CSV table of C-alpha atoms and ligand atoms in Angstrom, one decimal:
chain,number,residue,atom,x,y,z
A,87,MET,CA,0.0,0.0,0.0
A,88,LYS,CA,2.8,2.4,1.0
A,89,SER,CA,4.4,1.9,-2.4
A,90,LYS,CA,1.1,2.8,-4.2
A,91,ILE,CA,0.8,6.0,-2.2
A,92,ASP,CA,4.5,6.9,-2.8
A,93,ALA,CA,4.1,6.3,-6.5
A,94,PHE,CA,1.0,8.5,-6.6
A,95,MET,CA,2.8,11.3,-4.6
A,96,LYS,CA,5.8,11.1,-6.9
A,97,GLU,CA,3.6,11.7,-9.9
A,98,ILE,CA,2.0,14.7,-8.2
A,99,GLU,CA,5.4,16.1,-7.3
A,100,ALA,CA,6.7,15.7,-10.9
A,101,ARG,CA,3.6,17.5,-12.2
A,102,ASN,CA,3.5,20.3,-9.7
A,103,GLY,CA,7.1,21.1,-8.7
A,104,LEU,CA,7.8,22.6,-5.4
A,105,GLU,CA,4.4,23.0,-3.7
A,106,PRO,CA,5.0,21.8,-0.1
A,107,GLU,CA,1.7,22.7,1.4
A,108,PHE,CA,-0.3,21.3,-1.5
A,109,MET,CA,1.8,18.0,-1.4
A,110,GLN,CA,1.1,17.8,2.4
A,111,ALA,CA,-2.6,18.1,1.9
A,112,VAL,CA,-2.7,15.6,-0.9
A,113,GLN,CA,-0.5,13.1,1.1
A,114,GLU,CA,-2.9,13.3,4.1
A,115,VAL,CA,-5.9,12.4,1.8
A,116,ALA,CA,-4.0,9.8,-0.2
A,117,GLU,CA,-3.0,7.8,2.9
A,118,THR,CA,-6.7,7.0,3.6
A,119,VAL,CA,-8.4,7.4,0.2
A,120,ILE,CA,-6.0,5.3,-1.9
A,121,PRO,CA,-6.6,2.1,0.3
A,122,TYR,CA,-10.4,2.9,0.0
A,123,ILE,CA,-10.3,3.2,-3.8
A,124,ILE,CA,-8.4,-0.1,-4.0
A,125,SER,CA,-11.1,-1.7,-1.9
A,126,GLN,CA,-14.0,-0.4,-4.1
A,127,GLU,CA,-14.2,-1.8,-7.6
A,128,ILE,CA,-16.4,1.0,-9.0
A,129,TYR,CA,-13.4,3.4,-8.8
A,130,HIS,CA,-10.9,1.1,-10.6
A,131,GLY,CA,-9.5,2.3,-13.9
A,132,LYS,CA,-11.0,5.7,-13.5
A,133,ASN,CA,-7.9,7.7,-12.4
A,134,ILE,CA,-10.3,9.5,-10.1
A,135,LEU,CA,-7.9,10.8,-7.5
A,136,MET,CA,-5.6,12.2,-10.1
A,137,ARG,CA,-8.5,14.0,-11.7
A,138,MET,CA,-9.4,15.4,-8.2
A,139,VAL,CA,-5.9,16.9,-7.5
A,140,GLU,CA,-5.8,18.8,-10.8
A,141,PRO,CA,-7.7,22.1,-10.5
A,142,GLU,CA,-10.4,22.6,-13.1
A,143,ARG,CA,-9.1,26.1,-13.6
A,144,VAL,CA,-6.5,28.5,-12.1
A,145,VAL,CA,-6.6,32.2,-12.6
A,146,THR,CA,-3.8,34.6,-11.6
A,147,PHE,CA,-3.9,38.3,-12.2
A,148,ARG,CA,-2.2,41.6,-11.6
A,149,VAL,CA,-3.7,43.8,-8.9
A,150,ALA,CA,-2.3,47.3,-9.2
A,151,TRP,CA,-3.4,50.0,-6.7
A,152,VAL,CA,-2.3,53.3,-5.2
A,153,ASP,CA,-1.4,53.7,-1.6
A,154,ASP,CA,-2.0,56.7,0.7
A,155,GLN,CA,1.4,58.2,-0.3
A,156,GLY,CA,0.5,58.1,-4.0
A,157,GLU,CA,2.8,55.2,-4.7
A,158,ILE,CA,1.8,52.5,-7.2
A,159,CYS,CA,1.8,49.1,-5.6
A,160,VAL,CA,1.5,45.7,-7.4
A,161,ASN,CA,0.2,42.5,-5.9
A,162,ARG,CA,-0.8,39.1,-7.4
A,163,GLY,CA,-4.4,37.9,-7.3
A,164,TYR,CA,-5.5,34.3,-7.6
A,165,ARG,CA,-8.6,32.1,-7.8
A,166,ILE,CA,-8.3,28.3,-7.9
A,167,GLN,CA,-11.5,26.7,-9.2
A,168,MET,CA,-10.7,23.2,-8.0
A,169,ASN,CA,-13.8,21.1,-8.4
A,170,SER,CA,-17.4,21.8,-9.5
A,171,ALA,CA,-18.8,18.2,-9.5
A,172,ILE,CA,-21.4,18.8,-6.8
A,173,GLY,CA,-22.0,22.6,-7.0
A,174,PRO,CA,-20.6,26.0,-7.9
A,175,TYR,CA,-17.0,26.6,-6.7
A,176,LYS,CA,-17.1,27.8,-3.1
A,177,GLY,CA,-14.4,28.9,-0.7
A,178,GLY,CA,-12.7,31.9,0.9
A,179,LEU,CA,-10.3,34.6,-0.2
A,180,ARG,CA,-7.1,35.0,1.9
A,181,PHE,CA,-5.1,38.2,2.0
A,182,HIS,CA,-1.7,37.5,3.6
A,183,PRO,CA,1.9,38.1,2.4
A,184,THR,CA,2.6,34.3,2.5
A,185,VAL,CA,-0.1,33.5,-0.1
A,186,ASN,CA,1.2,31.6,-3.1
A,187,MET,CA,0.0,28.9,-5.5
A,188,SER,CA,1.0,26.0,-3.1
A,189,ILE,CA,-1.0,27.5,-0.2
A,190,LEU,CA,-4.1,28.3,-2.3
A,191,LYS,CA,-4.1,24.8,-4.0
A,192,PHE,CA,-3.9,23.1,-0.6
A,193,LEU,CA,-6.7,25.2,0.7
A,194,ALA,CA,-8.8,24.6,-2.5
A,195,PHE,CA,-8.2,20.9,-2.3
A,196,GLU,CA,-9.2,20.7,1.4
A,197,GLN,CA,-12.3,22.8,0.5
A,198,VAL,CA,-13.6,20.2,-2.0
A,199,PHE,CA,-13.7,17.5,0.7
A,200,LYS,CA,-15.0,19.9,3.4
A,201,ASN,CA,-17.8,21.2,1.2
A,202,SER,CA,-18.8,17.7,0.3
A,203,LEU,CA,-19.0,16.8,4.0
A,204,THR,CA,-21.4,19.7,4.7
A,205,THR,CA,-24.2,17.9,2.8
A,206,LEU,CA,-24.8,21.1,0.8
A,207,PRO,CA,-24.4,21.5,-3.0
A,208,MET,CA,-21.0,23.3,-3.1
A,209,GLY,CA,-17.9,22.6,-5.1
A,210,GLY,CA,-14.5,23.7,-3.9
A,211,GLY,CA,-12.4,26.8,-4.6
A,212,LYS,CA,-10.0,29.2,-2.9
A,213,GLY,CA,-8.4,32.5,-3.8
A,214,GLY,CA,-6.7,35.6,-2.5
A,215,SER,CA,-3.6,37.7,-2.8
A,216,ASP,CA,-0.1,38.2,-1.3
A,217,PHE,CA,-1.4,41.7,-0.2
A,218,ASP,CA,-0.6,42.4,3.4
A,219,PRO,CA,-3.5,44.2,5.1
A,220,LYS,CA,-1.5,44.9,8.3
A,221,GLY,CA,-0.9,48.6,8.9
A,222,LYS,CA,-3.0,49.6,5.8
A,223,SER,CA,-5.7,52.4,6.2
A,224,ASP,CA,-9.3,51.7,5.4
A,225,ASN,CA,-9.0,53.6,2.2
A,226,GLU,CA,-6.0,51.5,1.1
A,227,ILE,CA,-7.9,48.3,1.9
A,228,MET,CA,-10.9,49.7,-0.1
A,229,ARG,CA,-8.7,50.6,-3.2
A,230,PHE,CA,-7.0,47.2,-3.1
A,231,CYS,CA,-10.3,45.3,-2.8
A,232,GLN,CA,-11.8,47.4,-5.7
A,233,SER,CA,-8.8,46.7,-7.9
A,234,PHE,CA,-8.9,43.0,-7.0
A,235,MET,CA,-12.5,42.7,-7.9
A,236,THR,CA,-12.1,44.5,-11.3
A,237,GLU,CA,-10.5,41.3,-12.5
A,238,LEU,CA,-12.1,38.7,-10.3
A,239,TYR,CA,-15.7,39.6,-11.2
A,240,ARG,CA,-15.5,38.0,-14.7
A,241,HIS,CA,-14.6,34.6,-13.2
A,242,ILE,CA,-17.3,34.4,-10.4
A,243,GLY,CA,-21.1,34.5,-10.1
A,244,PRO,CA,-23.8,33.2,-7.8
A,245,ASN,CA,-24.1,30.0,-9.8
A,246,THR,CA,-20.4,29.8,-10.9
A,247,ASP,CA,-18.1,30.6,-8.0
A,248,VAL,CA,-19.0,32.2,-4.7
A,249,PRO,CA,-16.0,33.5,-2.6
A,250,ALA,CA,-16.1,34.4,1.1
A,251,GLY,CA,-13.6,35.4,3.8
A,252,ASP,CA,-10.5,33.7,5.2
A,253,ILE,CA,-7.3,35.1,6.9
A,254,GLY,CA,-7.2,38.9,6.3
A,255,VAL,CA,-10.6,39.0,4.7
A,256,GLY,CA,-13.5,39.8,7.0
A,257,GLY,CA,-16.7,41.8,6.9
A,258,ARG,CA,-15.0,45.0,5.9
A,259,GLU,CA,-13.2,43.5,2.9
A,260,ILE,CA,-16.3,41.5,1.8
A,261,GLY,CA,-18.2,44.9,1.8
A,262,PHE,CA,-15.7,46.6,-0.5
A,263,LEU,CA,-15.5,43.6,-2.8
A,264,TYR,CA,-19.3,43.3,-3.0
A,265,GLY,CA,-19.7,47.0,-3.7
A,266,MET,CA,-17.3,46.8,-6.7
A,267,TYR,CA,-18.9,43.6,-8.0
A,268,LYS,CA,-22.3,45.2,-7.9
A,269,ARG,CA,-21.1,48.2,-9.7
A,270,LEU,CA,-19.4,46.2,-12.5
A,271,LYS,CA,-22.3,43.8,-13.0
A,272,ASN,CA,-25.2,46.0,-12.1
A,273,GLU,CA,-26.7,43.0,-10.2
A,274,PHE,CA,-27.6,42.6,-6.6
A,275,THR,CA,-26.9,38.9,-6.1
A,276,GLY,CA,-25.5,36.4,-3.7
A,277,VAL,CA,-22.0,36.3,-5.3
A,278,LEU,CA,-20.1,36.6,-2.0
A,279,THR,CA,-20.9,35.2,1.5
A,280,GLY,CA,-20.1,36.8,4.8
A,281,LYS,CA,-22.1,39.9,3.7
A,282,GLY,CA,-23.5,42.4,6.2
A,283,ILE,CA,-26.9,41.6,7.7
A,284,SER,CA,-28.7,44.6,6.0
A,285,TRP,CA,-27.4,43.6,2.5
A,286,GLY,CA,-27.9,39.8,2.2
A,287,GLY,CA,-25.8,38.4,4.9
A,288,SER,CA,-26.8,35.6,7.3
A,289,LEU,CA,-27.0,35.7,11.0
A,290,ILE,CA,-24.4,33.4,12.7
A,291,ARG,CA,-22.1,33.4,9.7
A,292,PRO,CA,-19.4,35.4,11.6
A,293,GLU,CA,-19.7,33.0,14.5
A,294,ALA,CA,-20.1,29.8,12.5
A,295,THR,CA,-16.6,28.5,12.1
A,296,GLY,CA,-15.6,28.9,15.7
A,297,TYR,CA,-19.0,27.7,17.0
A,298,GLY,CA,-18.9,24.7,14.7
A,299,THR,CA,-15.4,23.7,15.8
A,300,VAL,CA,-16.6,23.6,19.4
A,301,TYR,CA,-19.8,21.8,18.5
A,302,PHE,CA,-17.6,19.2,16.8
A,303,ALA,CA,-15.4,18.8,19.9
A,304,GLU,CA,-18.6,18.4,22.0
A,305,SER,CA,-19.9,15.7,19.6
A,306,MET,CA,-16.5,13.8,19.9
A,307,LEU,CA,-16.6,14.1,23.7
A,308,LYS,CA,-20.2,12.8,23.7
A,309,THR,CA,-19.0,9.5,22.3
A,310,LYS,CA,-17.2,9.1,25.6
A,311,GLY,CA,-20.1,10.3,27.7
A,312,ASP,CA,-18.2,13.5,28.3
A,313,SER,CA,-18.7,17.2,27.5
A,314,MET,CA,-16.8,20.6,27.2
A,315,LYS,CA,-18.0,21.5,30.7
A,316,GLY,CA,-15.1,22.1,33.1
A,317,LYS,CA,-12.4,21.5,30.4
A,318,THR,CA,-9.3,23.6,30.2
A,319,VAL,CA,-8.9,24.8,26.6
A,320,LEU,CA,-6.0,26.2,24.6
A,321,VAL,CA,-7.0,28.3,21.6
A,322,SER,CA,-4.5,29.7,19.1
A,323,GLY,CA,-5.1,32.7,16.9
A,324,SER,CA,-7.1,35.7,17.9
A,325,GLY,CA,-9.0,36.4,14.7
A,326,ASN,CA,-12.5,35.4,13.6
A,327,VAL,CA,-12.3,31.7,14.2
A,328,ALA,CA,-10.4,31.9,17.5
A,329,GLN,CA,-12.8,34.5,18.9
A,330,TYR,CA,-16.0,32.6,18.4
A,331,ALA,CA,-14.4,29.3,19.4
A,332,THR,CA,-13.5,31.0,22.7
A,333,GLU,CA,-17.0,32.3,23.0
A,334,LYS,CA,-18.7,29.0,22.5
A,335,ALA,CA,-16.3,27.0,24.6
A,336,THR,CA,-16.9,29.4,27.5
A,337,GLN,CA,-20.7,29.3,27.0
A,338,LEU,CA,-20.5,25.5,27.3
A,339,GLY,CA,-18.7,25.8,30.6
A,340,ALA,CA,-15.0,25.3,29.6
A,341,LYS,CA,-12.1,27.6,30.5
A,342,VAL,CA,-10.1,29.1,27.7
A,343,VAL,CA,-6.6,30.0,28.9
A,344,THR,CA,-4.7,31.1,25.7
A,345,LEU,CA,-5.0,33.1,22.6
A,346,SER,CA,-2.2,34.1,20.1
A,347,ASP,CA,-1.1,35.9,17.0
A,348,SER,CA,2.0,35.7,14.9
A,349,SER,CA,4.0,37.5,17.6
A,350,GLY,CA,3.3,35.1,20.5
A,351,TYR,CA,0.6,33.9,22.9
A,352,ILE,CA,-1.1,35.1,26.1
A,353,TYR,CA,-1.9,32.8,29.0
A,354,ASP,CA,-4.6,33.8,31.4
A,355,ALA,CA,-5.0,31.2,34.2
A,356,ASP,CA,-8.3,32.7,35.3
A,357,GLY,CA,-9.8,32.0,31.9
A,358,ILE,CA,-10.8,34.4,29.0
A,359,ASP,CA,-14.4,35.1,30.0
A,360,ALA,CA,-17.1,37.0,28.1
A,361,GLU,CA,-15.9,40.4,29.3
A,362,LYS,CA,-12.3,39.7,28.4
A,363,LEU,CA,-13.3,38.3,25.1
A,364,ALA,CA,-15.3,41.6,24.4
A,365,TYR,CA,-12.0,43.4,25.0
A,366,VAL,CA,-10.1,41.1,22.6
A,367,MET,CA,-12.8,41.6,19.9
A,368,GLU,CA,-12.6,45.4,20.2
A,369,LEU,CA,-8.7,45.2,20.2
A,370,LYS,CA,-8.5,42.9,17.2
A,371,ASN,CA,-11.5,43.9,15.0
A,372,VAL,CA,-11.8,47.6,15.6
A,373,LYS,CA,-8.4,48.9,16.8
A,374,ARG,CA,-6.6,46.2,14.8
A,375,GLY,CA,-4.1,45.8,17.7
A,376,ARG,CA,-1.8,43.0,18.8
A,377,ILE,CA,-2.7,40.2,21.3
A,378,SER,CA,0.3,41.2,23.5
A,379,GLU,CA,-1.8,44.3,24.6
A,380,TYR,CA,-4.1,41.9,26.5
A,381,VAL,CA,-1.6,41.8,29.4
A,382,LYS,CA,-1.7,45.6,29.8
A,383,GLN,CA,-5.4,45.3,30.4
A,384,TYR,CA,-5.3,42.1,32.4
A,385,PRO,CA,-1.9,42.1,34.3
A,386,SER,CA,-2.4,38.8,35.9
A,387,ALA,CA,-2.0,37.2,32.4
A,388,ASN,CA,1.3,36.8,30.7
A,389,PHE,CA,2.6,37.1,27.2
A,390,THR,CA,5.2,34.7,25.7
A,391,LYS,CA,6.9,36.2,22.6
A,392,GLY,CA,7.5,34.2,19.5
A,393,LYS,CA,6.0,30.9,20.8
A,394,THR,CA,2.8,28.9,20.3
A,395,PRO,CA,0.5,27.9,23.2
A,396,TRP,CA,1.0,24.1,22.8
A,397,HIS,CA,3.3,23.5,25.7
A,398,GLU,CA,0.7,24.7,28.3
A,399,LYS,CA,-1.4,22.1,30.1
A,400,CYS,CA,-4.9,21.4,28.8
A,401,ASP,CA,-7.7,18.9,28.1
A,402,VAL,CA,-8.7,20.4,24.7
A,403,ALA,CA,-6.7,22.1,22.0
A,404,LEU,CA,-8.4,24.3,19.3
A,405,PRO,CA,-5.8,25.4,16.8
A,406,CYS,CA,-7.5,28.4,15.1
A,407,ALA,CA,-4.6,30.4,13.5
A,408,THR,CA,-3.0,29.0,10.3
A,409,GLN,CA,-1.4,26.0,8.6
A,410,ASN,CA,1.5,24.1,10.2
A,411,GLU,CA,1.2,26.0,13.5
A,412,LEU,CA,1.2,22.7,15.5
A,413,LEU,CA,4.3,20.5,14.8
A,414,GLY,CA,5.2,17.0,15.8
A,415,GLU,CA,7.0,18.1,18.9
A,416,ASP,CA,4.0,20.3,19.9
A,417,ALA,CA,1.7,17.3,19.6
A,418,LYS,CA,4.0,15.3,21.8
A,419,ALA,CA,4.0,18.0,24.5
A,420,LEU,CA,0.1,18.3,24.3
A,421,LEU,CA,-0.2,14.5,24.7
A,422,ALA,CA,2.3,14.4,27.6
A,423,ASN,CA,0.4,17.1,29.4
A,424,GLY,CA,-2.9,15.2,29.1
A,425,CYS,CA,-4.6,16.8,26.2
A,426,PHE,CA,-7.1,14.3,24.7
A,427,VAL,CA,-9.3,16.4,22.4
A,428,VAL,CA,-8.0,18.4,19.3
A,429,SER,CA,-10.6,20.0,17.1
A,430,GLU,CA,-9.0,22.1,14.3
A,431,GLY,CA,-10.6,25.5,13.6
A,432,ALA,CA,-7.8,26.4,11.1
A,433,ASN,CA,-7.1,24.6,7.9
A,434,MET,CA,-4.3,22.0,8.2
A,435,PRO,CA,-2.8,23.6,11.4
A,436,SER,CA,-1.2,20.2,12.4
A,437,ASP,CA,1.7,19.1,10.3
A,438,LEU,CA,1.8,15.4,9.2
A,439,ASP,CA,4.0,14.4,12.2
A,440,ALA,CA,1.5,15.9,14.6
A,441,VAL,CA,-1.4,14.2,12.8
A,442,HIS,CA,0.3,10.9,13.1
A,443,ALA,CA,1.1,11.5,16.8
A,444,PHE,CA,-2.6,12.2,17.5
A,445,LEU,CA,-3.7,9.2,15.5
A,446,ASP,CA,-1.2,6.9,17.2
A,447,ALA,CA,-2.3,8.1,20.6
A,448,LYS,CA,-5.9,7.4,19.6
A,449,ILE,CA,-7.2,10.7,21.1
A,450,LEU,CA,-10.3,12.5,19.9
A,451,TYR,CA,-8.7,14.3,16.9
A,452,ALA,CA,-10.7,16.1,14.2
A,453,PRO,CA,-9.1,17.4,11.0
A,454,GLY,CA,-10.1,20.9,9.9
A,455,LYS,CA,-12.0,19.7,6.9
A,456,ALA,CA,-14.5,18.1,9.3
A,457,SER,CA,-14.4,20.4,12.4
A,458,ASN,CA,-14.2,23.8,10.7
A,459,ALA,CA,-16.8,23.1,8.1
A,460,GLY,CA,-19.4,25.1,10.0
A,461,GLY,CA,-18.2,28.3,8.4
A,462,VAL,CA,-18.6,27.3,4.8
A,463,ALA,CA,-21.8,25.4,5.7
A,464,THR,CA,-23.3,28.6,7.0
A,465,SER,CA,-22.1,30.3,3.8
A,466,GLY,CA,-24.2,27.7,2.0
A,467,LEU,CA,-27.1,28.7,4.2
A,468,GLU,CA,-26.5,32.3,3.3
A,469,MET,CA,-26.6,31.3,-0.4
A,470,SER,CA,-30.0,29.5,0.2
A,471,GLN,CA,-31.4,32.6,2.0
A,472,ASN,CA,-30.3,34.8,-0.9
A,473,SER,CA,-31.9,32.5,-3.5
A,474,LEU,CA,-35.1,32.5,-1.4
A,475,ARG,CA,-34.9,36.3,-0.8
A,476,MET,CA,-35.5,35.5,2.9
A,477,ASN,CA,-33.7,35.8,6.2
A,478,TRP,CA,-33.8,33.0,8.8
A,479,THR,CA,-33.6,33.9,12.5
A,480,ARG,CA,-30.4,33.3,14.6
A,481,GLU,CA,-32.0,30.2,16.2
A,482,GLU,CA,-33.0,28.8,12.8
A,483,VAL,CA,-29.4,29.2,11.4
A,484,ASP,CA,-27.8,27.9,14.6
A,485,THR,CA,-30.1,24.8,14.6
A,486,LYS,CA,-29.1,24.0,11.0
A,487,LEU,CA,-25.4,24.6,11.8
A,488,ARG,CA,-25.6,22.1,14.8
A,489,GLU,CA,-27.5,19.6,12.6
A,490,ILE,CA,-24.8,19.9,9.9
A,491,MET,CA,-21.9,19.5,12.4
A,492,ASN,CA,-23.7,16.4,13.8
A,493,ASN,CA,-24.2,15.0,10.3
A,494,ILE,CA,-20.4,15.5,9.6
A,495,HIS,CA,-19.6,13.7,12.8
A,496,ASP,CA,-21.9,10.8,11.9
A,497,ALA,CA,-20.2,10.6,8.4
A,498,CYS,CA,-16.8,10.4,10.1
A,499,ILE,CA,-18.0,7.5,12.3
A,500,LYS,CA,-19.5,5.7,9.2
A,501,TYR,CA,-16.2,5.6,7.4
A,502,GLY,CA,-13.7,6.0,10.2
A,503,GLN,CA,-14.8,3.6,13.0
A,504,ASP,CA,-12.8,0.4,13.5
A,505,GLU,CA,-14.0,-2.9,15.1
A,506,ASN,CA,-12.9,-1.7,18.5
A,507,GLY,CA,-15.0,1.4,18.3
A,508,TYR,CA,-12.1,3.8,17.8
A,509,VAL,CA,-12.9,6.6,15.4
A,510,ASP,CA,-10.2,7.8,13.0
A,511,TYR,CA,-11.8,11.1,12.0
A,512,VAL,CA,-9.1,11.7,9.4
A,513,LYS,CA,-10.0,8.6,7.5
A,514,GLY,CA,-13.7,9.1,8.1
A,515,ALA,CA,-13.7,12.7,6.8
A,516,ASN,CA,-11.5,11.9,3.8
A,517,ILE,CA,-13.5,9.0,2.6
A,518,ALA,CA,-16.9,10.5,3.3
A,519,GLY,CA,-15.9,13.7,1.5
A,520,PHE,CA,-14.4,11.7,-1.4
A,521,VAL,CA,-17.3,9.4,-2.1
A,522,LYS,CA,-19.8,12.1,-2.9
A,523,VAL,CA,-17.5,14.1,-5.2
A,524,ALA,CA,-16.1,10.9,-6.9
A,525,ASP,CA,-19.5,9.5,-7.5
A,526,ALA,CA,-20.7,12.8,-9.1
A,527,MET,CA,-17.6,12.9,-11.3
A,528,LEU,CA,-18.1,9.3,-12.5
A,529,ALA,CA,-21.8,10.1,-13.3
A,530,GLN,CA,-20.7,13.2,-15.3
A,531,GLY,CA,-18.2,11.4,-17.5
A,532,VAL,CA,-14.6,12.4,-18.4
A,533,VAL,CA,-14.7,16.2,-18.4
B,595,NDP,P1,-8.2,36.1,10.8
B,595,NDP,O1,-7.5,36.8,9.8
B,595,NDP,O2,-9.4,36.6,11.4
B,595,NDP,O3,-7.2,35.6,12.0
B,595,NDP,C1,-6.1,34.9,11.7
B,595,NDP,C2,-5.3,34.7,13.0
B,595,NDP,O4,-4.3,33.8,12.8
B,595,NDP,C3,-4.7,36.0,13.6
B,595,NDP,O5,-4.6,35.9,15.0
B,595,NDP,C4,-3.3,35.9,12.9
B,595,NDP,O6,-2.3,36.6,13.7
B,595,NDP,C5,-3.0,34.4,13.0
B,595,NDP,N1,-2.1,34.0,11.9
B,595,NDP,C6,-2.3,34.2,10.6
B,595,NDP,N2,-1.2,33.8,9.9
B,595,NDP,C7,-0.3,33.4,10.8
B,595,NDP,C8,1.0,32.9,10.7
B,595,NDP,N3,1.6,32.7,9.6
B,595,NDP,N4,1.6,32.6,11.9
B,595,NDP,C9,1.0,32.8,13.1
B,595,NDP,N5,-0.2,33.2,13.2
B,595,NDP,C10,-0.9,33.6,12.1
B,595,NDP,O7,-8.5,34.7,10.1
B,595,NDP,P2,-9.6,33.5,10.4
B,595,NDP,O8,-9.8,33.5,11.9
B,595,NDP,O9,-10.8,33.7,9.5
B,595,NDP,O10,-8.8,32.2,10.0
B,595,NDP,C11,-8.0,31.4,10.9
B,595,NDP,C12,-7.9,30.0,10.3
B,595,NDP,O11,-9.2,29.4,10.1
B,595,NDP,C13,-7.3,29.9,8.9
B,595,NDP,O12,-6.5,28.7,8.8
B,595,NDP,C14,-8.5,29.8,8.0
B,595,NDP,O13,-8.1,29.2,6.8
B,595,NDP,C15,-9.4,29.0,8.8
B,595,NDP,N6,-10.8,29.0,8.5
B,595,NDP,C16,-11.5,30.2,8.5
B,595,NDP,C17,-12.8,30.2,8.2
B,595,NDP,C18,-13.6,31.4,8.2
B,595,NDP,O14,-14.9,31.3,8.1
B,595,NDP,N7,-13.1,32.6,8.4
B,595,NDP,C19,-13.5,28.9,7.9
B,595,NDP,C20,-12.7,27.8,8.0
B,595,NDP,C21,-11.4,27.8,8.3
B,595,NDP,P3,-1.7,37.9,13.0
B,595,NDP,O15,-2.7,39.0,13.2
B,595,NDP,O16,-0.4,38.1,13.8
B,595,NDP,O17,-1.4,37.6,11.6
B,596,2IT,O1,-11.8,27.6,4.8
B,596,2IT,C1,-13.0,27.9,4.8
B,596,2IT,O2,-13.9,27.0,4.8
B,596,2IT,C2,-13.4,29.3,4.7
B,596,2IT,N1,-12.5,30.2,4.7
B,596,2IT,C3,-14.8,29.7,4.5
B,596,2IT,C4,-15.2,29.5,3.1
B,596,2IT,C5,-16.6,30.0,2.8
B,596,2IT,O3,-17.0,30.0,1.6
B,596,2IT,O4,-17.4,30.4,3.6
């Protein structure tokens, strides 16, 4: 089996060159999906996984814009349209200086499986730019978004490709992008998700990824007759996903003791309660400050520069910052300190060594494509509301979100549970995500 997986990976490497993040995401899927394909005759001779790792379309484009000093700046824009077998391309836009083809292809590939798991009719895509929003004025952000959309608009549409937010793209950016799309197309339509409530957005969309990650942790704990109540939780990141994961974990009776950003992490032994979280939200979302400022406001907490939170003691870890933020050695430290639940809010936050350490230890470990799917699922619910020209209440959307997260958990059990009752959520998520897309591709012929 290993030789079959290695041969497949060699071919991917030969075709794609140096794309380490993309290779990593494909490897993680190949390890469980290739054995499954071999066990299922209907997929034989169809070259189906090779077709799934090749994007249907990749667009890159120049984004020129003028900064507040009058200087002309140039960035690169991207949209990867990975797979449309089960619905229009769907997935976020990331604005971060590290954005490149490898990162966006890994994210687009993950998105295909994730969107399939949501049970909603959405294909997979991802896009963004190497633009760095840090330190930019609102006007600079607006001019960049407008320039970005003057090219992107011709590749997207409510039934073609529906982008949303990701790192560096939140409500403010979606607003500027939407305004320009509407001006160019003269259409008020659900072409982006994560919109403001007064112009087509859905309640709970901002909360959905973080909430869903905690709902998924709660579902995993329930299989052991346990719950989030009383648990000590490490959260990384301090952006959209981290904030709402912290809120939901706290609401369910857990104590969140860390948050982080790319400069380091804060540790608050008393827990980051609702009042402290409100301070963090104001700090990060309005003042656009750094997490280190938390310790000025709450001096009993401390800030550790240049480190991630994973060496602190906890029951539950929720990585909610970025890819490869939790390495093999971090996984070992978490396990040694008694951590027994990991629910990923970020995409591919654990490197392959960390994934294997969690699987070997047989803890409750959920890969992002399962546990962070609540965000895109609620984007799917926003698309439905736009099509219906209706708005559902908070309770209606939250109920649907919980149902979807439960369904994803059930799908992971269906394909990931072994004869001793242990659930390999990586295997479960990969195979469940694969089956729906692969079957649709087979039905639609060689296209
Ligand atoms: P935000 O931009 O709101 O926040 C990102 C957070 O991660 C910030 O705290 C940021 O710190 C930190 N971070 C980003 N890059 C790095 C890095 N290279 N090293 C260390 N820390 C970093 O993004 P989101 O909260 O929306 O996204 C977080 C993760 O969740 C991403 O992996 C994203 O793909 C994933 N995700 C997001 C969804 C959504 O709906 N938004 C849905 C599903 C997954 P700093 O300010 O220092 O950069
Ligand atoms: O990684 C993700 O699932 C997202 N950034 C959200 C995508 C979306 O279309 O809502």
